[in-house]
Coordinates of C-alpha atoms in Angstrom, one line a residue:
M640 CA 14.6 25.1 -46.6
A641 CA 18.0 25.0 -48.2
A642 CA 18.1 28.6 -48.2
L643 CA 16.9 29.0 -44.7
E644 CA 19.7 26.5 -43.5
S645 CA 22.3 28.5 -45.3
I646 CA 21.2 31.7 -43.8
D647 CA 21.2 30.0 -40.3
A648 CA 24.6 28.5 -40.9
F649 CA 26.0 31.8 -41.8
L650 CA 24.1 33.8 -39.0
A651 CA 25.8 30.9 -36.5
A652 CA 29.2 31.3 -37.8
A653 CA 29.0 35.0 -38.1
S654 CA 28.1 35.4 -34.4
R655 CA 30.8 33.0 -33.4
V656 CA 33.5 35.2 -35.1
C657 CA 31.9 38.3 -33.5
C658 CA 32.6 36.9 -30.2
S659 CA 36.5 36.9 -30.5
P660 CA 38.4 39.4 -28.3
F661 CA 39.2 41.6 -31.1
A662 CA 35.4 41.7 -32.3
M663 CA 34.2 42.5 -28.7
F664 CA 36.8 45.4 -28.6
V665 CA 35.2 46.6 -31.8
Q666 CA 31.8 46.4 -30.1
I667 CA 32.7 47.8 -26.9
Q668 CA 34.7 50.6 -28.7
G669 CA 31.4 51.4 -30.9
C670 CA 29.8 51.9 -27.5
F671 CA 32.1 54.5 -26.5
I672 CA 32.0 56.3 -29.7
C673 CA 28.2 56.9 -29.2
L674 CA 28.6 57.9 -25.5
F675 CA 31.2 60.4 -26.9
L676 CA 29.1 61.9 -29.3
A677 CA 26.6 62.2 -26.9
L678 CA 28.5 63.9 -24.2
G679 CA 29.7 66.3 -27.0
W680 CA 26.2 67.2 -27.8
S681 CA 25.2 67.6 -24.4
F682 CA 28.1 70.2 -23.7
A683 CA 27.1 72.0 -27.0
A684 CA 23.5 71.9 -26.0
F685 CA 24.5 73.5 -22.7
V686 CA 26.3 76.4 -24.2
R687 CA 23.6 77.4 -26.6
S688 CA 20.8 76.9 -23.8
R689 CA 22.7 79.5 -21.5
V690 CA 22.3 82.1 -24.6
T691 CA 18.2 81.3 -24.6
R692 CA 18.4 81.7 -20.8
R693 CA 20.3 85.1 -21.2
I694 CA 17.8 86.3 -23.9
K695 CA 14.7 85.2 -21.9
H696 CA 16.0 87.0 -19.0
N697 CA 16.8 90.2 -20.9
I698 CA 13.3 90.2 -22.2
D699 CA 11.8 89.4 -18.8
G700 CA 13.8 92.5 -17.6
G701 CA 12.0 94.9 -20.2
N702 CA 14.4 94.7 -23.0
S703 CA 12.1 93.8 -25.8
F704 CA 15.4 93.6 -28.1
G705 CA 17.2 91.4 -25.9
F706 CA 17.5 89.2 -29.3
I707 CA 19.9 91.9 -30.7
C708 CA 21.9 93.2 -27.6
D709 CA 22.0 92.5 -23.9
D710 CA 22.0 96.3 -23.1
I711 CA 19.2 98.2 -24.6
N712 CA 21.4 101.3 -24.1
D713 CA 23.4 100.1 -26.9
L714 CA 21.0 100.9 -29.4
E715 CA 21.0 104.7 -28.3
H716 CA 22.1 106.8 -31.5
S717 CA 25.0 107.9 -29.8
V718 CA 26.4 104.2 -29.6
Q719 CA 25.1 103.3 -33.1
V720 CA 26.6 106.1 -34.9
N721 CA 30.2 105.0 -33.7
L722 CA 29.8 101.5 -34.9
P723 CA 32.5 100.6 -37.4
R724 CA 31.7 100.0 -41.1
V725 CA 31.1 96.4 -42.3
S726 CA 31.3 95.0 -45.9
V727 CA 29.2 92.0 -46.8
V728 CA 30.5 89.6 -49.3
M729 CA 28.3 87.2 -51.2
P730 CA 29.8 85.0 -53.5
L731 CA 26.8 83.6 -55.6
K732 CA 26.4 80.7 -58.2
G733 CA 23.1 80.0 -59.5
F734 CA 19.5 80.2 -58.0
G735 CA 17.6 78.1 -55.9
E736 CA 14.4 77.2 -53.9
H737 CA 15.7 79.1 -50.6
N738 CA 17.9 81.6 -52.0
L739 CA 15.8 84.7 -52.2
Q740 CA 14.6 84.3 -48.6
N741 CA 18.3 83.8 -47.4
W742 CA 19.2 87.0 -49.5
R743 CA 16.7 88.9 -47.9
S744 CA 17.6 88.0 -44.3
Q745 CA 21.0 88.8 -45.3
I746 CA 20.1 92.4 -46.4
T747 CA 17.6 93.2 -43.9
S748 CA 19.9 93.3 -40.7
L749 CA 19.2 95.5 -38.0
Y750 CA 23.0 96.6 -37.4
G751 CA 23.1 100.2 -36.9
G752 CA 26.5 100.9 -38.4
P753 CA 27.2 101.6 -41.8
L754 CA 27.0 98.5 -44.0
E755 CA 27.6 97.5 -47.6
Y756 CA 26.4 94.3 -49.4
L757 CA 28.3 92.9 -52.5
F758 CA 26.7 90.5 -54.2
V759 CA 29.5 88.9 -56.5
V760 CA 28.8 86.6 -59.6
E761 CA 31.1 85.2 -62.1
S762 CA 29.1 86.8 -65.0
V763 CA 25.8 88.5 -65.9
E764 CA 24.9 85.3 -67.7
D765 CA 24.8 83.7 -64.1
P766 CA 21.2 82.5 -62.7
A767 CA 21.7 84.5 -59.6
Y768 CA 22.0 87.8 -61.6
P769 CA 18.5 88.4 -62.5
P770 CA 16.9 88.0 -59.1
V771 CA 19.5 89.6 -56.9
S772 CA 19.2 92.7 -59.5
M773 CA 15.3 92.8 -58.6
L774 CA 16.0 92.3 -55.2
I775 CA 18.7 95.2 -55.0
S776 CA 16.1 97.3 -56.8
E777 CA 13.2 96.6 -54.4
F778 CA 15.8 97.6 -51.6
K779 CA 17.5 100.7 -53.4
D780 CA 16.1 103.2 -51.2
S781 CA 17.2 101.5 -47.7
V782 CA 20.2 99.3 -48.5
N783 CA 23.7 99.9 -50.0
A784 CA 24.1 97.0 -52.2
K785 CA 25.4 96.3 -55.6
I786 CA 26.6 93.4 -57.9
V787 CA 30.3 92.7 -58.6
V788 CA 31.2 90.7 -61.8
A789 CA 34.1 88.8 -61.1
G790 CA 35.1 86.9 -64.2
L791 CA 36.2 83.3 -64.5
S792 CA 38.7 81.9 -62.0
T793 CA 42.0 80.7 -63.3
T794 CA 44.1 79.9 -60.0
C795 CA 41.7 79.1 -57.5
S796 CA 38.3 77.8 -57.1
Q797 CA 35.4 80.3 -58.5
K798 CA 34.1 80.8 -54.8
I799 CA 37.5 82.1 -53.7
H800 CA 37.7 84.3 -56.7
N801 CA 34.4 85.9 -56.3
Q802 CA 35.4 86.4 -52.7
L803 CA 38.6 88.1 -53.7
A804 CA 36.9 90.1 -56.1
G805 CA 34.4 91.4 -53.6
V806 CA 37.0 92.4 -51.2
E807 CA 38.7 94.4 -53.9
K808 CA 35.7 96.4 -54.3
M809 CA 34.7 96.9 -50.6
H810 CA 34.5 100.6 -49.2
K811 CA 38.0 101.6 -48.3
E812 CA 37.1 102.6 -44.8
S813 CA 35.5 98.9 -43.9
K814 CA 36.8 97.9 -41.0
Y815 CA 35.7 94.2 -40.9
V816 CA 34.7 92.0 -43.9
L817 CA 31.8 89.5 -43.5
F818 CA 31.9 86.4 -45.9
L819 CA 28.4 84.8 -46.4
D820 CA 27.0 81.9 -48.4
D821 CA 24.0 82.2 -50.1
D822 CA 22.6 79.4 -48.3
V823 CA 23.0 81.3 -44.9
R824 CA 19.9 82.6 -43.4
L825 CA 20.8 85.2 -40.9
H826 CA 19.3 86.6 -37.6
P827 CA 18.4 90.4 -37.7
G828 CA 21.1 90.7 -34.9
T829 CA 23.9 88.5 -36.4
I830 CA 25.9 91.1 -38.0
G831 CA 25.8 93.5 -34.8
A832 CA 26.6 90.1 -32.5
L833 CA 29.8 89.5 -34.8
T834 CA 31.2 93.0 -35.0
A835 CA 30.5 93.4 -31.1
E836 CA 32.9 90.5 -30.4
M837 CA 35.5 91.8 -32.9
E838 CA 35.3 95.2 -31.1
K839 CA 35.6 93.6 -27.8
N840 CA 38.4 91.1 -28.5
P841 CA 40.8 92.8 -31.4
E842 CA 43.0 89.4 -31.1
I843 CA 40.2 87.5 -33.2
F844 CA 41.6 86.5 -36.5
I845 CA 38.3 84.9 -37.8
Q846 CA 34.9 84.9 -36.3
T847 CA 32.5 81.9 -37.8
G848 CA 29.3 80.0 -37.3
Y849 CA 27.6 77.0 -38.1
P850 CA 24.2 75.8 -39.8
L851 CA 21.5 74.2 -38.3
D852 CA 20.3 71.8 -40.9
L853 CA 16.5 71.6 -41.4
P854 CA 16.0 68.1 -43.3
S855 CA 13.3 68.0 -46.0
G856 CA 12.4 64.4 -45.7
S857 CA 14.6 62.5 -48.0
L858 CA 17.2 60.3 -46.9
G859 CA 19.8 62.4 -48.6
S860 CA 18.8 65.3 -46.7
Y861 CA 19.0 63.4 -43.2
C862 CA 22.5 62.2 -44.4
I863 CA 23.7 65.7 -44.7
Y864 CA 22.2 66.6 -41.0
E865 CA 23.8 63.6 -39.5
Y866 CA 27.0 64.7 -41.3
H867 CA 27.0 68.2 -39.7
M868 CA 26.1 67.4 -36.1
P869 CA 29.3 66.1 -34.8
C870 CA 30.8 69.1 -36.3
S871 CA 28.5 71.2 -34.4
M872 CA 30.3 70.7 -31.3
G873 CA 33.4 72.3 -32.3
F874 CA 31.4 75.6 -33.2
A875 CA 29.3 75.3 -29.8
T876 CA 32.5 76.1 -27.7
G877 CA 31.0 79.6 -26.7
G878 CA 34.2 81.1 -27.7
K879 CA 37.8 79.9 -28.9
T880 CA 37.6 77.2 -31.6
F881 CA 39.9 75.4 -34.2
F882 CA 37.1 75.0 -36.6
L883 CA 35.8 77.2 -39.5
W884 CA 33.0 77.1 -41.5
G885 CA 33.3 78.9 -44.9
G886 CA 29.3 79.9 -45.0
C887 CA 30.1 82.6 -42.5
M888 CA 33.5 84.3 -41.7
M889 CA 33.9 87.9 -40.4
M890 CA 37.7 89.2 -40.9
H891 CA 39.6 92.3 -40.3
A892 CA 39.4 94.0 -43.6
E893 CA 42.8 95.3 -43.3
D894 CA 44.2 91.7 -43.4
F895 CA 43.0 91.7 -46.8
R896 CA 44.4 95.3 -48.0
K897 CA 47.8 94.2 -46.5
D898 CA 47.6 90.7 -47.4
A899 CA 48.3 89.9 -43.7
Y900 CA 49.9 86.3 -42.9
G901 CA 49.5 85.5 -46.5
V902 CA 45.5 85.1 -46.6
V903 CA 45.2 86.8 -50.2
T904 CA 48.0 84.7 -51.7
G905 CA 47.2 81.8 -49.9
L906 CA 43.8 81.9 -51.2
R907 CA 44.2 82.9 -54.9
D908 CA 47.3 81.0 -55.6
G909 CA 45.7 77.9 -55.9
G910 CA 43.3 77.9 -53.3
Y911 CA 40.3 75.2 -53.2
S912 CA 38.6 75.5 -49.9
D913 CA 38.3 78.9 -48.4
D914 CA 37.6 77.8 -44.8
M915 CA 40.3 75.0 -44.7
T916 CA 42.9 77.5 -46.4
L917 CA 42.2 80.2 -43.7
A918 CA 42.1 77.6 -40.8
A919 CA 45.4 76.6 -41.8
I920 CA 46.8 80.0 -42.0
A921 CA 45.3 80.7 -38.5
G922 CA 46.9 77.4 -37.3
A923 CA 50.2 78.2 -38.6
H924 CA 50.3 81.8 -37.3
K925 CA 48.8 81.0 -33.6
K926 CA 45.7 83.2 -34.7
L927 CA 42.4 83.1 -32.9
I928 CA 39.3 81.7 -34.5
F929 CA 36.1 82.6 -32.5
S930 CA 32.7 81.1 -32.7
P931 CA 30.1 82.9 -30.8
P932 CA 27.0 81.0 -29.5
V933 CA 24.3 83.2 -31.3
A934 CA 26.2 82.1 -34.5
V935 CA 24.0 79.4 -35.3
F936 CA 21.8 79.5 -38.7
P937 CA 18.8 77.8 -40.0
H938 CA 19.5 75.8 -43.0
P939 CA 16.6 74.6 -44.8
L940 CA 17.8 71.9 -47.4
Q941 CA 16.1 71.5 -50.8
S942 CA 12.9 69.7 -50.8
D943 CA 13.9 67.3 -53.9
L944 CA 17.3 66.5 -52.4
T945 CA 18.0 63.2 -54.1
F946 CA 20.4 60.7 -52.7
P947 CA 23.0 61.2 -55.6
R948 CA 23.3 64.8 -55.0
Y949 CA 24.0 63.9 -51.1
W950 CA 26.7 61.5 -52.4
N951 CA 28.2 64.2 -54.8
Y952 CA 28.2 66.7 -51.6
L953 CA 29.8 64.0 -49.8
R954 CA 32.4 63.8 -52.2
K955 CA 33.1 67.8 -51.9
Q956 CA 33.6 67.6 -48.3
T957 CA 36.0 64.9 -48.3
F958 CA 38.0 66.3 -51.1
V959 CA 38.7 69.4 -49.0
L960 CA 41.3 67.3 -47.0
E961 CA 43.2 66.8 -50.4
S962 CA 44.1 70.7 -50.3
Y963 CA 46.7 72.0 -48.5
I964 CA 49.1 74.8 -48.2
D965 CA 52.0 73.7 -46.6
N966 CA 53.4 70.3 -45.0
V967 CA 52.2 71.1 -41.8
N968 CA 48.8 71.3 -43.3
W969 CA 49.2 68.3 -45.3
M970 CA 50.0 66.4 -42.1
M971 CA 47.2 67.7 -40.3
N972 CA 44.7 66.7 -43.0
R973 CA 46.3 63.0 -43.4
A974 CA 45.5 62.8 -39.6
L975 CA 42.4 64.0 -40.0
F976 CA 41.5 61.7 -43.1
S977 CA 42.8 58.7 -41.0
S978 CA 41.0 59.2 -38.0
H979 CA 37.8 59.9 -39.7
I980 CA 37.6 56.8 -41.7
Y981 CA 38.9 54.7 -38.6
L982 CA 36.0 56.4 -36.4
S983 CA 33.3 56.1 -39.2
W984 CA 33.7 52.4 -39.8
S985 CA 34.2 51.9 -36.1
F986 CA 31.0 53.5 -35.3
V987 CA 29.2 51.3 -38.2
V988 CA 30.9 47.8 -37.7
P989 CA 29.3 47.2 -34.1
Y990 CA 26.0 47.5 -35.6
F991 CA 26.4 45.1 -38.2
M992 CA 28.0 42.7 -35.6
A993 CA 24.9 43.3 -33.2
M994 CA 22.6 42.1 -36.4
M995 CA 24.5 39.2 -36.4
H996 CA 24.0 38.1 -32.8
I997 CA 20.3 39.0 -32.8
G998 CA 19.8 37.2 -36.0
A999 CA 21.6 34.2 -34.9
A1000 CA 19.4 34.2 -31.6
L1001 CA 16.1 34.7 -33.0
R1002 CA 16.9 31.9 -35.6
A1003 CA 18.4 29.5 -32.8
P1004 CA 15.0 27.8 -31.9
Y1005 CA 14.2 26.9 -35.3
S1006 CA 17.5 25.8 -36.7
K1007 CA 20.0 22.9 -36.2
Y1008 CA 22.6 25.6 -35.0
P1009 CA 22.2 26.6 -31.5
V1010 CA 23.2 29.8 -29.9
T1011 CA 26.8 29.3 -28.3
E1012 CA 27.6 29.9 -24.9
K1013 CA 29.9 33.3 -25.9
T1014 CA 27.0 34.6 -27.9
S1015 CA 24.7 34.2 -24.9
S1016 CA 27.4 35.5 -22.4
Y1017 CA 28.8 38.3 -24.2
G1018 CA 27.4 38.9 -27.9
L1019 CA 23.9 39.6 -26.9
P1020 CA 24.6 41.7 -23.7
L1021 CA 27.0 43.7 -26.1
S1022 CA 24.2 44.2 -28.5
G1023 CA 22.0 45.3 -25.4
C1024 CA 24.6 47.7 -24.4
L1025 CA 25.1 49.1 -28.1
A1026 CA 20.9 49.7 -28.1
V1027 CA 21.0 51.6 -24.9
C1028 CA 24.0 54.0 -25.8
T1029 CA 22.4 54.6 -29.2
I1030 CA 19.6 55.8 -27.6
V1031 CA 21.4 58.0 -25.2
E1032 CA 23.5 59.4 -28.6
L1033 CA 20.0 60.0 -30.3
L1034 CA 18.7 61.8 -27.2
A1035 CA 21.6 64.0 -26.7
M1036 CA 21.3 64.8 -30.8
W1037 CA 17.7 65.4 -30.2
N1038 CA 18.4 67.8 -27.1
L1039 CA 20.9 69.9 -29.1
T1040 CA 18.6 70.2 -32.1
K1041 CA 15.9 71.1 -29.6
V1042 CA 18.2 73.8 -28.0
E1043 CA 19.3 75.2 -31.5
V1044 CA 15.8 75.3 -33.0
Q1045 CA 14.6 77.6 -29.7
L1046 CA 17.4 79.7 -30.4
C1047 CA 17.1 80.3 -33.9
N1048 CA 13.4 81.2 -33.3
M1049 CA 14.3 83.7 -30.4
L1050 CA 17.0 85.5 -32.5
S1051 CA 14.6 85.5 -35.6
P1052 CA 11.1 86.6 -33.8
E1053 CA 9.9 87.9 -37.1
G1054 CA 11.1 85.2 -39.3
P1055 CA 9.5 81.8 -40.1
R1056 CA 9.2 79.3 -37.2
V1057 CA 11.8 76.3 -37.0
S1058 CA 10.2 73.3 -36.0
L1059 CA 11.5 70.0 -34.3
R1060 CA 8.4 68.1 -35.3
S1061 CA 9.4 68.1 -38.9
Y1062 CA 12.3 65.9 -38.0
N1063 CA 12.2 61.6 -38.5
W1064 CA 14.4 60.1 -35.9
G1065 CA 14.1 56.7 -37.4
L1066 CA 15.7 58.3 -40.6
V1067 CA 18.3 60.0 -38.7
F1068 CA 19.3 56.8 -37.0
V1069 CA 19.5 55.3 -40.7
A1070 CA 21.4 58.2 -41.7
M1071 CA 24.0 58.0 -39.3
L1072 CA 24.6 54.3 -40.5
V1073 CA 24.6 55.3 -44.3
D1074 CA 26.7 58.4 -43.8
N1075 CA 29.5 56.7 -41.7
F1076 CA 29.7 53.9 -44.1
L1077 CA 29.8 55.8 -47.2
Y1078 CA 32.5 58.5 -45.5
P1079 CA 35.5 56.2 -45.9
I1080 CA 34.6 55.4 -49.7
S1081 CA 34.1 58.8 -50.5
S1082 CA 37.3 59.7 -48.8
M1083 CA 39.4 56.9 -50.5
R1084 CA 37.8 58.0 -54.1
S1085 CA 38.9 61.6 -53.4
H1086 CA 42.3 60.6 -52.3
F1087 CA 43.0 58.5 -55.5
S1088 CA 41.2 60.8 -58.1
Q1089 CA 42.5 64.3 -57.0
T1090 CA 39.5 65.5 -59.0
I1091 CA 36.1 67.3 -58.1
N1092 CA 33.1 68.6 -60.1
W1093 CA 32.0 71.7 -58.1
S1094 CA 28.9 73.3 -59.7
G1095 CA 29.7 72.6 -63.2
I1096 CA 33.4 73.0 -62.7
R1097 CA 36.1 70.4 -62.6
Y1098 CA 38.9 71.2 -60.3
H1099 CA 42.2 69.1 -60.6
L1100 CA 44.5 69.3 -57.5
K1101 CA 48.5 69.2 -57.8
R1102 CA 50.4 69.2 -54.4
G1103 CA 47.3 70.1 -52.7
K1104 CA 46.3 73.3 -55.0
V1105 CA 44.3 73.8 -57.8
D1106 CA 46.3 73.0 -60.9
K1107 CA 43.9 72.7 -63.4
I1108 CA 40.3 74.0 -64.2
E1109 CA 37.8 72.6 -66.4
R1110 CA 34.3 74.2 -67.2
L1111 CA 31.7 71.7 -68.1
N1112 CA 28.9 74.1 -68.5
E1113 CA 25.8 72.4 -70.1
K1114 CA 27.8 69.0 -70.2
G1115 CA 27.7 68.9 -66.4
S1116 CA 25.1 68.9 -63.9
K1117 CA 22.6 71.7 -64.4
F1118 CA 21.8 71.9 -60.6
S1119 CA 24.0 72.2 -57.3
D1120 CA 24.0 69.5 -55.1
L1121 CA 23.1 70.4 -51.8
G1122 CA 20.8 73.5 -52.6
G1123 CA 19.6 72.1 -55.9
K1124 CA 20.2 75.5 -57.5
N1125 CA 19.8 76.1 -61.4
L1126 CA 23.3 76.7 -62.5
Y1127 CA 22.5 77.8 -66.0
G1128 CA 19.1 77.8 -67.3
W1129 CA 17.4 80.3 -69.3
P1130 CA 15.7 83.5 -68.6
G1131 CA 12.0 81.8 -68.9
Q1132 CA 13.1 79.4 -66.2
L1133 CA 14.5 81.9 -64.0
N1134 CA 11.8 84.2 -64.1
G1135 CA 9.4 81.6 -63.2
L1136 CA 11.6 80.3 -60.2
F1137 CA 12.2 84.0 -58.9
L1138 CA 8.3 84.4 -59.0
W1139 CA 7.6 81.3 -57.3
S1140 CA 10.3 81.8 -54.8
F1141 CA 8.9 85.7 -54.3
S1142 CA 5.5 84.3 -53.7
K1143 CA 6.5 81.6 -51.2
G1144 CA 8.7 84.0 -49.2
F1145 CA 5.7 86.7 -49.3
Q1146 CA 3.5 83.9 -48.1
Q1147 CA 5.7 82.7 -45.2
W1148 CA 6.2 86.5 -44.3
N1149 CA 2.5 87.0 -44.3
H1150 CA 1.7 84.0 -42.1
T1151 CA 4.4 85.2 -39.9
K1152 CA 3.0 88.6 -39.4
K1153 CA -0.7 87.3 -38.9
G1154 CA 0.6 85.2 -36.0
S1155 CA 2.3 88.0 -34.3

């Protein structure tokens, strides 16, 4: 009884505090944040849905290849033979559950122009080396692909070092270079669509896309899905954007050959994040970043993605704001840092206030602490308003996810079907609270530590650039955070994992063929 009285006293006092003018402002602000997110997701869904309607219209009009191009005449040999050469550079690190299927989708493009694929590893001992070698051997008669051994980075992140090593080895006649992460699952027409936009508008500096996360069921995977969803608004503009995702970036190859705008030196000399560095260069030189509405990619998350791995991933995402290339970039990152912290906790705090109001009201009939007039007049109505705004927000998120699922299935008619039925929207709501609560904590830790462990390598920053690199090897984690990739391993493990991935990929392909 004494414990209940203490709880009742706490709830009553907290409810009164949450009815102050400032507290009510915070709650109203939380409602507006929910509605703003809902509006942004609704606009993004509208942009993506126009593409699905266009593809359906093309197919209904007799163009069975509408998922590749709008005009079937573009598939004529006379057009295809004049397409520009593209080099696809894929920096690799480790080998995981979905890598083999992703690589297959990347090298089986229906692009009709000359293509080369450069898989870049730091050494032949990388766990990605054996399965990539086997995959290249399997497609050696139909695909121009090779492995590039980049060696160890000394002045920048290993990913950037691998990217630049791939650029150095690309064909001298390549007009465009496409950087892809190993967790990107391409559509058959992706490379063609990106190239067509570059040809149509030579002013484009970088083209990019964005992933559609497919949660595996764990809270950590839903937190990553929720983390990416607000950013998806910036990639669903249907054209010009200020956002850049390093998982998919197409650029002019000549910019790297001539180090135009300092793209090579900016990345090589202390670069930690490829997309943040290139976005800063684009902003400094007022260059165009473009995101076509078809550039959305299924991104299945690891089936055993644990909460600690999600936390490590979040730490990496907040750490990128500590890297910069000049004072303007530093100020922009500080603004993003401050606004994201403010908005994250402004989103979460109203829910705690609502819990105090509801808890006090539920306990009022059984306690000696009655509900105050302010709680009845302001607290409970604001809690109800927040609930309505949350439902609107979740419906908008659901609608955007549904549209992107439909678009992914239309763009990859022969690929594994993506389904909305696997999403648990109760866990999505919990993930929204957890992720927005933890983001400011992660940001603060990144700011004061200035160091991060990325795939077994510890990077130290100084004045926004990589200053020191420590290779942890077996002393660090043996698995990457997001993809759960085996970072070290030994041949027996890797062969088993490769055969398991190959078997799983073959079963999915066979199931798709039977259903078609």
